Tab-separated table of C-alpha atoms in Angstrom:
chain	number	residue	atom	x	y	z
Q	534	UNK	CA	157.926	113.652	-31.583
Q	535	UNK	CA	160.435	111.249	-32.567
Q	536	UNK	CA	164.329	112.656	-31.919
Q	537	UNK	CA	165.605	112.297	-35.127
Q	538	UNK	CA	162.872	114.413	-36.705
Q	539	UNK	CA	160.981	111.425	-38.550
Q	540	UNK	CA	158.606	111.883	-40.940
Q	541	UNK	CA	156.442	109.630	-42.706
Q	542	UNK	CA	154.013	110.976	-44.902
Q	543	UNK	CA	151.462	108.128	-45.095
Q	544	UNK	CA	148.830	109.460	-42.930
Q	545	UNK	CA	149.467	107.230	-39.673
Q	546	UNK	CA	152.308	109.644	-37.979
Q	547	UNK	CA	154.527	106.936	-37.538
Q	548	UNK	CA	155.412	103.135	-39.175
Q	549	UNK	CA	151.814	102.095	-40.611
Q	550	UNK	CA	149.736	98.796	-39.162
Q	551	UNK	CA	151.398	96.146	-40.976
Q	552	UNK	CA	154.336	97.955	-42.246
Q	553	UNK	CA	156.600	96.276	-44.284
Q	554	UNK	CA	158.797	98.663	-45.539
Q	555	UNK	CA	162.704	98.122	-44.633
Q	556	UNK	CA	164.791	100.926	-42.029
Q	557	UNK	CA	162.672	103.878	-41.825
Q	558	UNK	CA	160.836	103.626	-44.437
Q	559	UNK	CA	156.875	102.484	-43.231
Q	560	UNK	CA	155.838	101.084	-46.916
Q	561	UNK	CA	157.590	99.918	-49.818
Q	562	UNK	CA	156.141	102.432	-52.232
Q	563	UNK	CA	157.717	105.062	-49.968
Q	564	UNK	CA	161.330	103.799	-50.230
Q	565	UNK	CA	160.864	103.636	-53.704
Q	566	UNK	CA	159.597	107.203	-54.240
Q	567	UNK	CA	162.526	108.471	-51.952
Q	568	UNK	CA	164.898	106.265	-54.267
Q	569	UNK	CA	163.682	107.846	-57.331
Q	570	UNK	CA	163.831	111.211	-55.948
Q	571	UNK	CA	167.160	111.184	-54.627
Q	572	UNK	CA	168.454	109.617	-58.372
Q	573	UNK	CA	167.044	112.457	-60.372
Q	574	UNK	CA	168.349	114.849	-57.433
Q	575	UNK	CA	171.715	113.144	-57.756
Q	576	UNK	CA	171.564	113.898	-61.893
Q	577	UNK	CA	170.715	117.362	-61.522
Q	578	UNK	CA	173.676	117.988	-58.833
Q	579	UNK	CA	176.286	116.091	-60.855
Q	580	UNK	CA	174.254	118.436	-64.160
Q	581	UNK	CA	174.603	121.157	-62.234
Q	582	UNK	CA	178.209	120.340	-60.609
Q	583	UNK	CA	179.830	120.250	-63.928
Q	584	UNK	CA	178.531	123.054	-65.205
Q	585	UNK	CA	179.520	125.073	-62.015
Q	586	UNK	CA	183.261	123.532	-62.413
Q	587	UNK	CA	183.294	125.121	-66.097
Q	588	UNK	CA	182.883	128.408	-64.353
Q	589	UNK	CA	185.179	128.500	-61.634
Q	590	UNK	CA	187.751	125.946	-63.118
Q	591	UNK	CA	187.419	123.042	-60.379
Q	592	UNK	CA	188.143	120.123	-61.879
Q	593	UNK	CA	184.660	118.443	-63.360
Q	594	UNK	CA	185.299	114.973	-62.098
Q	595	UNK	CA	184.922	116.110	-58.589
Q	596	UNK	CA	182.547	118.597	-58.866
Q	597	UNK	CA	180.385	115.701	-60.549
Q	598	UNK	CA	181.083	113.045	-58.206
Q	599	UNK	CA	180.502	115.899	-55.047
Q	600	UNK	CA	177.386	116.240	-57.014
Q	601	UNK	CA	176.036	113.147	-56.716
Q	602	UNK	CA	176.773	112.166	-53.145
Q	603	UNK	CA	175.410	115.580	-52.351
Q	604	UNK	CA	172.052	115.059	-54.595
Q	605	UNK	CA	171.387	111.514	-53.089
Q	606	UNK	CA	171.051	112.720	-49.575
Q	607	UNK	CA	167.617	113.060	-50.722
Q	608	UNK	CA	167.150	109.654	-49.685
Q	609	UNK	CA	167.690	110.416	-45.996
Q	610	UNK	CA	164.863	113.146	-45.745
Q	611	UNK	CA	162.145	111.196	-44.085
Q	612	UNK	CA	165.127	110.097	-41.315
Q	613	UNK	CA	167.080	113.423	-41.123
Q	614	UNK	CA	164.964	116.449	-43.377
Q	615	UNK	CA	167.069	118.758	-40.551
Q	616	UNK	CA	170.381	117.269	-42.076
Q	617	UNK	CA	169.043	117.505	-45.881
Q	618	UNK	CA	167.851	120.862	-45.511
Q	619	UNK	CA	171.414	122.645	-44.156
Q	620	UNK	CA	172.946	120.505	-47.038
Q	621	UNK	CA	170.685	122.260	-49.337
Q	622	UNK	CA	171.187	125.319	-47.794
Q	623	UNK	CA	175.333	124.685	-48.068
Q	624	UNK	CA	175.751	124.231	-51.516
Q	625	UNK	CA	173.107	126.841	-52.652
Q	626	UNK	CA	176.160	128.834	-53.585
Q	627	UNK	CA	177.710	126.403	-55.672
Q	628	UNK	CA	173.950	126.901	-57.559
Q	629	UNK	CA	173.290	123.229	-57.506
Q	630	UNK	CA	170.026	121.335	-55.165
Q	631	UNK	CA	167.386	122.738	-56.376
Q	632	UNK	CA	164.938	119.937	-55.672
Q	633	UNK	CA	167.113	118.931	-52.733
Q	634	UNK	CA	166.116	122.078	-51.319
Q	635	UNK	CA	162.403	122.041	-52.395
Q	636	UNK	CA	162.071	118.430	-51.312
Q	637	UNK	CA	163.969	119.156	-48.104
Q	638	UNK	CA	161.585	122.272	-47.283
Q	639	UNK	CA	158.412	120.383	-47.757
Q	640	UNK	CA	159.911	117.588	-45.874
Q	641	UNK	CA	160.854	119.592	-43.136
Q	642	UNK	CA	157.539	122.057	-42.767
Q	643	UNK	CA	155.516	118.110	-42.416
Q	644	UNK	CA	157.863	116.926	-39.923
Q	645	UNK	CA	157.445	116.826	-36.028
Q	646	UNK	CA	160.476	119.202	-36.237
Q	647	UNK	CA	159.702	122.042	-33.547
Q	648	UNK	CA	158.129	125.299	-35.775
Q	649	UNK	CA	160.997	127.461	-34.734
Q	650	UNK	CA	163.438	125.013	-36.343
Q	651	UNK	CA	161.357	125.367	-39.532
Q	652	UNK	CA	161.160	128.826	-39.290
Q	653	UNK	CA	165.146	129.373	-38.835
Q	654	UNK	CA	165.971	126.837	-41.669
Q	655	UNK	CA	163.346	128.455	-44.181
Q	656	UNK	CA	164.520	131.723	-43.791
Q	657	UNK	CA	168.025	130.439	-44.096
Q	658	UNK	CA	166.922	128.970	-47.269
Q	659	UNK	CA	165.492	132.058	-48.566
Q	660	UNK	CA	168.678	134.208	-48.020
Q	661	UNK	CA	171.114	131.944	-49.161
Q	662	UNK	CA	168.435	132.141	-52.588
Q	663	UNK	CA	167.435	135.597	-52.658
Q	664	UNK	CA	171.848	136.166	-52.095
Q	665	UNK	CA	172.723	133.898	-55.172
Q	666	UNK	CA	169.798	134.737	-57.052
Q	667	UNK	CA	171.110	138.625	-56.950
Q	668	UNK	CA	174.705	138.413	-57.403
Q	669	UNK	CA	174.118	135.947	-60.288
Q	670	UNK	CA	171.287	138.146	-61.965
Q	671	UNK	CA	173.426	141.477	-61.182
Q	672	UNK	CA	176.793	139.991	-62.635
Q	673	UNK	CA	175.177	138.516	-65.974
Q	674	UNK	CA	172.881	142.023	-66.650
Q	675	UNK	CA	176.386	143.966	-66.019
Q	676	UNK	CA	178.166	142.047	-68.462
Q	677	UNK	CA	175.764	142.880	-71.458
Q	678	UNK	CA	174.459	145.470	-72.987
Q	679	UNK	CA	171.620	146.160	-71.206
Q	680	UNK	CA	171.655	147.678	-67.328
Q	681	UNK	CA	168.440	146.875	-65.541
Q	682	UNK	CA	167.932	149.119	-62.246
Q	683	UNK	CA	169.153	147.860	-58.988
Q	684	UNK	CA	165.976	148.089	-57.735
Q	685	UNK	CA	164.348	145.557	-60.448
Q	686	UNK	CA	167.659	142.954	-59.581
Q	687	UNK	CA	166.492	143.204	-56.183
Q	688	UNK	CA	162.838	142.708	-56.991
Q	689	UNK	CA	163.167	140.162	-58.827
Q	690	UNK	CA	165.675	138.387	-57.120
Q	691	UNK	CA	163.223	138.509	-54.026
Q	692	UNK	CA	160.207	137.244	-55.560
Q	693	UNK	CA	162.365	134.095	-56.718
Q	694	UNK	CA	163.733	133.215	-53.364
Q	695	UNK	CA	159.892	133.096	-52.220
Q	696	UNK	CA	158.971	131.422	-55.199
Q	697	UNK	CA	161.773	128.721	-54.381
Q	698	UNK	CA	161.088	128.934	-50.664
Q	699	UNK	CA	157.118	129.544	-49.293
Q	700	UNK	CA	155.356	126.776	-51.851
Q	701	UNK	CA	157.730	123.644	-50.528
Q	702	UNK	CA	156.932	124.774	-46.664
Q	703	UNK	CA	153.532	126.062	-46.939
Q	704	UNK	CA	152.655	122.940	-48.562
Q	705	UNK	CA	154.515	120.563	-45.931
Q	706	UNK	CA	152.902	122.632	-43.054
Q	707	UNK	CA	149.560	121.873	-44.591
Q	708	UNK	CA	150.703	118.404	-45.102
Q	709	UNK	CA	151.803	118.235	-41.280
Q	710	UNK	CA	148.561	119.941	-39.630
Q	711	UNK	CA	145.906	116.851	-41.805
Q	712	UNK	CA	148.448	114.124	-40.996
Q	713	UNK	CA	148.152	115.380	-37.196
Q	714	UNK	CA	144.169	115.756	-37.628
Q	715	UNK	CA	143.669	111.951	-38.891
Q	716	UNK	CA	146.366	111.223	-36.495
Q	717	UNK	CA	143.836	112.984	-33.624
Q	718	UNK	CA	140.557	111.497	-35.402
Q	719	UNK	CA	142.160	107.719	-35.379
Q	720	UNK	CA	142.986	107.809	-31.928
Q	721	UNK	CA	139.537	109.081	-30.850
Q	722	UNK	CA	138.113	106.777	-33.054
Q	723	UNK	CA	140.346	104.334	-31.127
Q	724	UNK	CA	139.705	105.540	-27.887
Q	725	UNK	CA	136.068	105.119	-28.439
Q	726	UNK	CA	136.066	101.614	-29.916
Q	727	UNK	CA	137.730	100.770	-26.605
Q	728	UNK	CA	134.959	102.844	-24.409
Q	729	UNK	CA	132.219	101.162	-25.971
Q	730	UNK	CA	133.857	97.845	-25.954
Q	731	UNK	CA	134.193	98.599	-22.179
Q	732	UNK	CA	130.937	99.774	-21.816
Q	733	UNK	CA	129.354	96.995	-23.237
Q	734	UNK	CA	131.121	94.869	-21.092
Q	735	UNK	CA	129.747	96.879	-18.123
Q	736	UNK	CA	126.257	96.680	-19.439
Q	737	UNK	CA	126.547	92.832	-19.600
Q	738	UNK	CA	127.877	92.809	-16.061
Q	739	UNK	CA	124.971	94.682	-15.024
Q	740	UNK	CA	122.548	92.624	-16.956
Q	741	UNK	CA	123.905	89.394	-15.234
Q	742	UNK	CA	124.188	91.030	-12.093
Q	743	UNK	CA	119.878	92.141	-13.021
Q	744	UNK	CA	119.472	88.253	-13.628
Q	745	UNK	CA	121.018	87.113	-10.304
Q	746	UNK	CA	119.018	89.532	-8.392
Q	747	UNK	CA	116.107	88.309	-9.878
Q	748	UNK	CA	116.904	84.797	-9.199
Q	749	UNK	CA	117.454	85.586	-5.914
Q	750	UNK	CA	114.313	87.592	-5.561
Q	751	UNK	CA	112.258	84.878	-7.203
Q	752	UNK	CA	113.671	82.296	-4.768
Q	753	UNK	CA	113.107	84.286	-1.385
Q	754	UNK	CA	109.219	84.989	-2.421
Q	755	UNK	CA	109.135	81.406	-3.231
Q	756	UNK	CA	110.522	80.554	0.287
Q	757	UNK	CA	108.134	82.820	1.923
Q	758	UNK	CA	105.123	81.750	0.072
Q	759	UNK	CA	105.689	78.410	0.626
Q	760	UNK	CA	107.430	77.557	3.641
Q	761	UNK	CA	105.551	79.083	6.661
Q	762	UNK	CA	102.060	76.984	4.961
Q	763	UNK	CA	103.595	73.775	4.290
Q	764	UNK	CA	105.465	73.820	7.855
Q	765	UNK	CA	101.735	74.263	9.441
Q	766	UNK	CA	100.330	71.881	7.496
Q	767	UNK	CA	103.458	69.313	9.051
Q	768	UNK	CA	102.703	70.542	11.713
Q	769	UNK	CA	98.197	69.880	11.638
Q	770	UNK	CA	99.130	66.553	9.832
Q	771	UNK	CA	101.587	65.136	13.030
Q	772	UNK	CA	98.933	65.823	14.915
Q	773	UNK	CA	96.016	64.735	12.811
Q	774	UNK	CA	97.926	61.289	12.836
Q	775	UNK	CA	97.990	61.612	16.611
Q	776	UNK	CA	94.431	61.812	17.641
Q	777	UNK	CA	92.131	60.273	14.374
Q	778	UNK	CA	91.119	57.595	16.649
Q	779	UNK	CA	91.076	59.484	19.883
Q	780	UNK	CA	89.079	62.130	19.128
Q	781	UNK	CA	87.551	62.172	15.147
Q	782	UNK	CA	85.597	65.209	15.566
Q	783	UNK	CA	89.072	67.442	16.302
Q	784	UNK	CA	90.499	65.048	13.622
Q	785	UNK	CA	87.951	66.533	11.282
Q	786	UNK	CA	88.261	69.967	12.420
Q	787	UNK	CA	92.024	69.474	11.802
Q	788	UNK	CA	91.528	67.810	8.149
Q	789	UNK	CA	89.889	70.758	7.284
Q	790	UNK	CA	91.875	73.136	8.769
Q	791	UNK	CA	94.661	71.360	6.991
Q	792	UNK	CA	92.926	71.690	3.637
Q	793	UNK	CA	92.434	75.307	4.033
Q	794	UNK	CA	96.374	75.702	4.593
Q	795	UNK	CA	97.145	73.674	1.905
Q	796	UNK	CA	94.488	76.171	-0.903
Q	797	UNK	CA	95.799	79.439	0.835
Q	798	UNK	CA	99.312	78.036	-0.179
Q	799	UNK	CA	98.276	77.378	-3.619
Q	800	UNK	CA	96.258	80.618	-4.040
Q	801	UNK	CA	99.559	82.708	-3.217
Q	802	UNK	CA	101.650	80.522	-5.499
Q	803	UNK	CA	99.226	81.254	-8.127
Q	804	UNK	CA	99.743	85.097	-7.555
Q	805	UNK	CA	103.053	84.790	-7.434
Q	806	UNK	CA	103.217	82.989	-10.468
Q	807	UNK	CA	100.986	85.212	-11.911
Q	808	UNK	CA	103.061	88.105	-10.959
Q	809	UNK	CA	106.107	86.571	-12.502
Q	810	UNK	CA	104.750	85.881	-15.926
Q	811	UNK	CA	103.058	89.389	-16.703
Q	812	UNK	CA	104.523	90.991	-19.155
Q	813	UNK	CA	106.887	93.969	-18.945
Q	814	UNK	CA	106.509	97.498	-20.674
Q	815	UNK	CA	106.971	97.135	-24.298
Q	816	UNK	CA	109.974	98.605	-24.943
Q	817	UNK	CA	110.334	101.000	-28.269
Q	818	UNK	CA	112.417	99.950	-30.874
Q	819	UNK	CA	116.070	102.328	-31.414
Q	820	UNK	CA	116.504	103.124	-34.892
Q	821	UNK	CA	119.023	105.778	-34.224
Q	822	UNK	CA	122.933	104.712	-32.785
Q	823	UNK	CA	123.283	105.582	-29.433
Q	824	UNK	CA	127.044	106.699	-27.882
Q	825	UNK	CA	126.557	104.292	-24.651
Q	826	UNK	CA	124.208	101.477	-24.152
Q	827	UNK	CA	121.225	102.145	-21.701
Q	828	UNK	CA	122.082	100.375	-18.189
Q	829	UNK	CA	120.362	96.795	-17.663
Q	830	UNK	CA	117.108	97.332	-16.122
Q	831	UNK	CA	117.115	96.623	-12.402
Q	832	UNK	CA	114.504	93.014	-11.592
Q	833	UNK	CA	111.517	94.134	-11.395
Q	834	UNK	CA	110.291	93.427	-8.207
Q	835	UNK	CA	106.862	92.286	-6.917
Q	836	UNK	CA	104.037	94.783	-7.189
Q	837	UNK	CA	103.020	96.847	-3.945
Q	838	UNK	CA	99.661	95.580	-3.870
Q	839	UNK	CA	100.407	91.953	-4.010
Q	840	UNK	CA	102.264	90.865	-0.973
Q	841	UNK	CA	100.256	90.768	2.509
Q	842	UNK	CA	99.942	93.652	5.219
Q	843	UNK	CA	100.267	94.310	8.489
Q	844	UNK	CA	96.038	93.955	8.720
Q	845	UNK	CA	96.760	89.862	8.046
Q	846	UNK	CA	99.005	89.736	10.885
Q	847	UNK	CA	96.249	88.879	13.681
Q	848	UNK	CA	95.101	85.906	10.560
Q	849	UNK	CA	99.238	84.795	10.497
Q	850	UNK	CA	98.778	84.751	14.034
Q	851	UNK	CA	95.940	82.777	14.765
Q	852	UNK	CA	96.657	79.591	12.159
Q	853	UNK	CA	99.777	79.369	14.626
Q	854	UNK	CA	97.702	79.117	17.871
Q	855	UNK	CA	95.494	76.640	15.969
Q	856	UNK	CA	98.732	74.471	15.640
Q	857	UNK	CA	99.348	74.492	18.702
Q	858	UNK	CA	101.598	77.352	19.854
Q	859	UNK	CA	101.247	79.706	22.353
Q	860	UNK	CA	101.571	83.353	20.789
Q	861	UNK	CA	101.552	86.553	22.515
Q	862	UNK	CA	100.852	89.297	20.079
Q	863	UNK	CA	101.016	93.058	21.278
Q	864	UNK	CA	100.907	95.960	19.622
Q	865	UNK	CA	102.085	99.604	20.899
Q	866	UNK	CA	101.789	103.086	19.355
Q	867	UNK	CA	98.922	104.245	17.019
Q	868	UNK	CA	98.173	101.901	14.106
Q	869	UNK	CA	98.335	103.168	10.831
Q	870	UNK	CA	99.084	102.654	7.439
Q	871	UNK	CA	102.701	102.306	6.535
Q	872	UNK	CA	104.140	101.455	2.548
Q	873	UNK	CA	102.823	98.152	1.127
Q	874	UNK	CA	106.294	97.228	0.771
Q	875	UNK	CA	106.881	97.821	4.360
Q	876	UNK	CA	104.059	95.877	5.802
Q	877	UNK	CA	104.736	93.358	3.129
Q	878	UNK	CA	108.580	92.677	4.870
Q	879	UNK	CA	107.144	93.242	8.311
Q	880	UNK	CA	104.691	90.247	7.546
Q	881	UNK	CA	107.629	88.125	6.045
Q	882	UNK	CA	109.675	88.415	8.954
Q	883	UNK	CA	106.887	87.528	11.503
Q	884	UNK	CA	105.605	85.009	9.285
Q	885	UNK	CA	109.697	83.490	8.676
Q	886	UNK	CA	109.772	83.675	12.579
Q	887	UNK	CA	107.028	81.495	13.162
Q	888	UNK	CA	107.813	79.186	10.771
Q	889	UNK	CA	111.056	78.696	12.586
Q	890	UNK	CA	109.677	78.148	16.019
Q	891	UNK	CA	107.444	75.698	14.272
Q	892	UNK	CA	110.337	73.469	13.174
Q	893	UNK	CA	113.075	73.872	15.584
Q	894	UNK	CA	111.292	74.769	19.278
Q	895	UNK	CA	108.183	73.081	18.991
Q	896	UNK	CA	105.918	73.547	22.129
Q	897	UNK	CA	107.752	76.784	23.124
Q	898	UNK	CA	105.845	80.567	23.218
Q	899	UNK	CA	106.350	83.082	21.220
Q	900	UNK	CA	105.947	86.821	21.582
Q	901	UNK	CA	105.600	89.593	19.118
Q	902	UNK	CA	105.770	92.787	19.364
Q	903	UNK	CA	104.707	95.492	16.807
Q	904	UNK	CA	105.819	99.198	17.505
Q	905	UNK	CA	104.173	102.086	15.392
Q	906	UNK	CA	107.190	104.833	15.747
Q	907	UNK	CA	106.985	108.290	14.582
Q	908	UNK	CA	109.178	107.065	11.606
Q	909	UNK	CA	110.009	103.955	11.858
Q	910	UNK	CA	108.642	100.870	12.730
Q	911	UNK	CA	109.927	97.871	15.030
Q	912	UNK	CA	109.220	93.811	14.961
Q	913	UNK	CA	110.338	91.448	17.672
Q	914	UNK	CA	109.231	87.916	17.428
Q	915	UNK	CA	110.819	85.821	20.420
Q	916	UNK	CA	110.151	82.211	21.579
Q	917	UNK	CA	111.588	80.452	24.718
Q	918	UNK	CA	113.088	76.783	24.730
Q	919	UNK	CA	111.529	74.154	23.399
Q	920	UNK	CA	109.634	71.934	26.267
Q	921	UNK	CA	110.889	69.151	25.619
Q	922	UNK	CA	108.896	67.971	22.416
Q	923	UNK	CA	110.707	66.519	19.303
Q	924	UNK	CA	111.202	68.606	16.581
Q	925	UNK	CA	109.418	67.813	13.581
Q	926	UNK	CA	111.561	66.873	10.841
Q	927	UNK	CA	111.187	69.543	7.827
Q	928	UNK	CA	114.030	70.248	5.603
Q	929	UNK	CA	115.906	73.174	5.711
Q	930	UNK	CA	118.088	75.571	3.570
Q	931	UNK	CA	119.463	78.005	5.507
Q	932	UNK	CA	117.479	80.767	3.799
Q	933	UNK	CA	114.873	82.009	5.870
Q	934	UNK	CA	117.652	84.347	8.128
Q	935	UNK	CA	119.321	85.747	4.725
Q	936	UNK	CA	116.119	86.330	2.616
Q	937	UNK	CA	114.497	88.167	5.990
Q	938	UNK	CA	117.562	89.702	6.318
Q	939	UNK	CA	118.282	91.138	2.526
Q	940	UNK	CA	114.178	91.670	2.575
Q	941	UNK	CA	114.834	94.711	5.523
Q	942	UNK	CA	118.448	96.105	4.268
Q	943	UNK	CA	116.583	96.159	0.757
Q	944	UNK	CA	114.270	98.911	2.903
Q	945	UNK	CA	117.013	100.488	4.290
Q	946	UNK	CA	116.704	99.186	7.819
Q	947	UNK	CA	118.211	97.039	10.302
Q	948	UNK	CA	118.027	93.383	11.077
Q	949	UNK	CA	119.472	90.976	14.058
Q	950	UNK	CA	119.025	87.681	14.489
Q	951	UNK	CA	120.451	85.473	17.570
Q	952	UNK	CA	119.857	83.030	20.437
Q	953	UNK	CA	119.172	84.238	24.105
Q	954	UNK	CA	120.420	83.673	27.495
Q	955	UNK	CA	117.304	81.656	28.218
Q	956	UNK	CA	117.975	79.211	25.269
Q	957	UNK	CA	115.824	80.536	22.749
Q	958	UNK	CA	115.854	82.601	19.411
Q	959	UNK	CA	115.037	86.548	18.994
Q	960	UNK	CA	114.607	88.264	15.678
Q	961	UNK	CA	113.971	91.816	15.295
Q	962	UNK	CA	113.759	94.033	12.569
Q	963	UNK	CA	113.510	97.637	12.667
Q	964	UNK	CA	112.116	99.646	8.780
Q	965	UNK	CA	111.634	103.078	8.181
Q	966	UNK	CA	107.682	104.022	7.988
């Protein structure tokens, strides 16, 4: 509520968007109506000025000229309606302001003016009437011929001052209340605009955020799928090259072993492939607005039944012994079946672990160990220095560690990863069942 009592009756509670209207005025067309208002107030004070002089013998000059400063305060009553008012209600005994005071009343009753205030004034206003009103009624029907009853002076001196007095505030308080209820609906309407703007800007977050994951997701089955095969079939082809004329018939068995490697890789690419261009649920058309966009879907991730199990593990395990390494594989605990998209990550990790050993500690053992827990279970895949043999060189990204890694926190389990005080490399992973 502005100090001064403001008001400014254009539906926006205050100057307008793009107002262009000098002072206090919000619009043009408002100073204008205020300036035409306070000019015919001004003519009916100086009117009504001079005729009150002619009663009471004041001189006419300044009863007209007190009339018009007085009648074009009606200019200030969007600034001050408080001030207008109590100059309406001051000169109601010199019987002049009549639409000073009805002007003022309406203005007031709209304003931000506290209702007490409006209350006080009003009733001030309808005293200083229903007063005049009577002693001017009383003194003009005892100067004639006919008497009316007290009562009917009083009556009708009453049902003036309301007639003067309720229409002007009941009006402006109507006036007030729908300025303050588009006022209300505006700055909801605002206040949403901004939500959904916001929201919308969330949803696109998420969406990128969706697209990232899925990148991400994409790339690590990628990894998975493809590095552990092509690293054994390095691996088969160094020594393929090493013993062709030594010994063909292992050179064969090798080709083909090779060959085998190299349509296993292609026959997961294929699935994975396959996976990733399947096509989604079909999603149903909106025809009705919605308050809040629907959250980005999360990626979607590979199906349960697609990835390897724990069953494939002893298969993982022997294409490394036929390259060459020396794998101990133990398992403790009661076998059983676990979620696919547990034995799926238990797989990735051995199979990542291998892989590893196969390019940076060639010619060292590895251990695994599988424990079936009540409900959980635990990997450890360990290998020992390298024996001296050079490491095959196979690129590397620096990948295998994080995409093992997010593959078990995904799960909600632990991961570690680190060298050991012989000089080799343990991972271990532990999922719940």
């Amino acid at each position: 509520m502005s100090t001064t009592g403001e008001y400014v009756p254009d539906g926006a509670g205050g100057r307008s968007r793009g107002a262009a209207g000098p002072w206090w005025w919000a619009r043009r067309r408002s100073m204008v109506l205020d300036v035409v208002l306070a000019a015919v107030s001004a003519l009916e004070c100086l009117v009504e000025g001079v005729a009150f002089a002619e009663k009471t013998g004041v001189s006419a000059v300044v009863a007209g000229v007190f009339g018009l400063l007085v009648g074009s305060l009606l200019v200030l009553r969007r600034r001050w309606p408080v001030a207008v008012v109590l100059v309406s209600i001051a000169i109601t005994p010199a019987q002049m302001g009549i639409l000073l005071s009805v002007v003022g009343l309406y203005t007031l009753a709209a304003s931000d003016v506290p209702r007490r205030i409006i209350a006080v004034l009003s009733g001030m206003t309808m005293l200083g009437t229903l007063i005049v009103t009577f002693l001017q009624m009383h003194g003009d029907l005892s100067s004639g011929t006919y008497h009316a009853p007290l009562a009917a002076v009083a009556l009708t001196s009453v049902l003036a001052a309301i007639g003067v007095t309720a229409p002007p505030v009941l009006l402006g308080l109507y006036a007030g209340a729908r300025r303050r209820l588009v006022e209300s609906l505006r700055e909801r309407a605002d206040g949403l605009e901004r939500e959904l703007s916001l929201l919308a800007e969330k949803a696109s977050e998420r969406a990128e955020r969706a697209r990232m994951e899925e990148r991400t997701r994409i790339a690590r089955e990628m990894h998975d799928v493809v590095a552990h095969r092509v690293s054994l079939m390095v691996v088969h082809a160094a020594a393929l090259q090493a013993i062709a004329v030594k010994d063909p018939e292992k050179a064969s068995a090798s080709a083909q072993l090779l060959g085998d490697m190299g349509r296993q890789a292609l026959n997961e690419l294929r699935e994975m492939l396959g996976v990733l261009r399947t096509p989604g649920p079909a999603v149903p058309a909106v025809t009705a607005p919605v308050a809040e966009p629907a959250p980005a879907p999360a990626p979607a991730d590979v199906p349960d039944d697609s990835g390897p199990c724990l069953a494939e593990l002893l298969e993982l395990v022997e294409e490394s012994r036929a390259a060459g390494m020396h794998v101990d594989f133990t398992v403790e605990g009661t076998e059983r079946s676990l979620a696919a998209r547990v034995e799926t990550t238990v797989y990735r990790v051995v199979q990542e672990a291998l892989t590893n050993v196969h390019k940076h500690a060639p010619g060292a053992r590895a251990r695994i160990r599988l424990a079936y827990r009540e409900a959980e279970i635990a990997v450890l895949v360990q290998n020992g220095p390298s024996d001296g043999a050079p490491a095959i060189a196979l690129p590397s990204g620096g990948n295998g560690l994080i995409g093992m890694r997010e593959r078990v926190t995904a799960l909600g389990g632990g991961f570690a990863a680190g060298t050991t005080t012989e000089g080799g490399f343990r991972v271990s992973a532990l999922l719940p069942a």
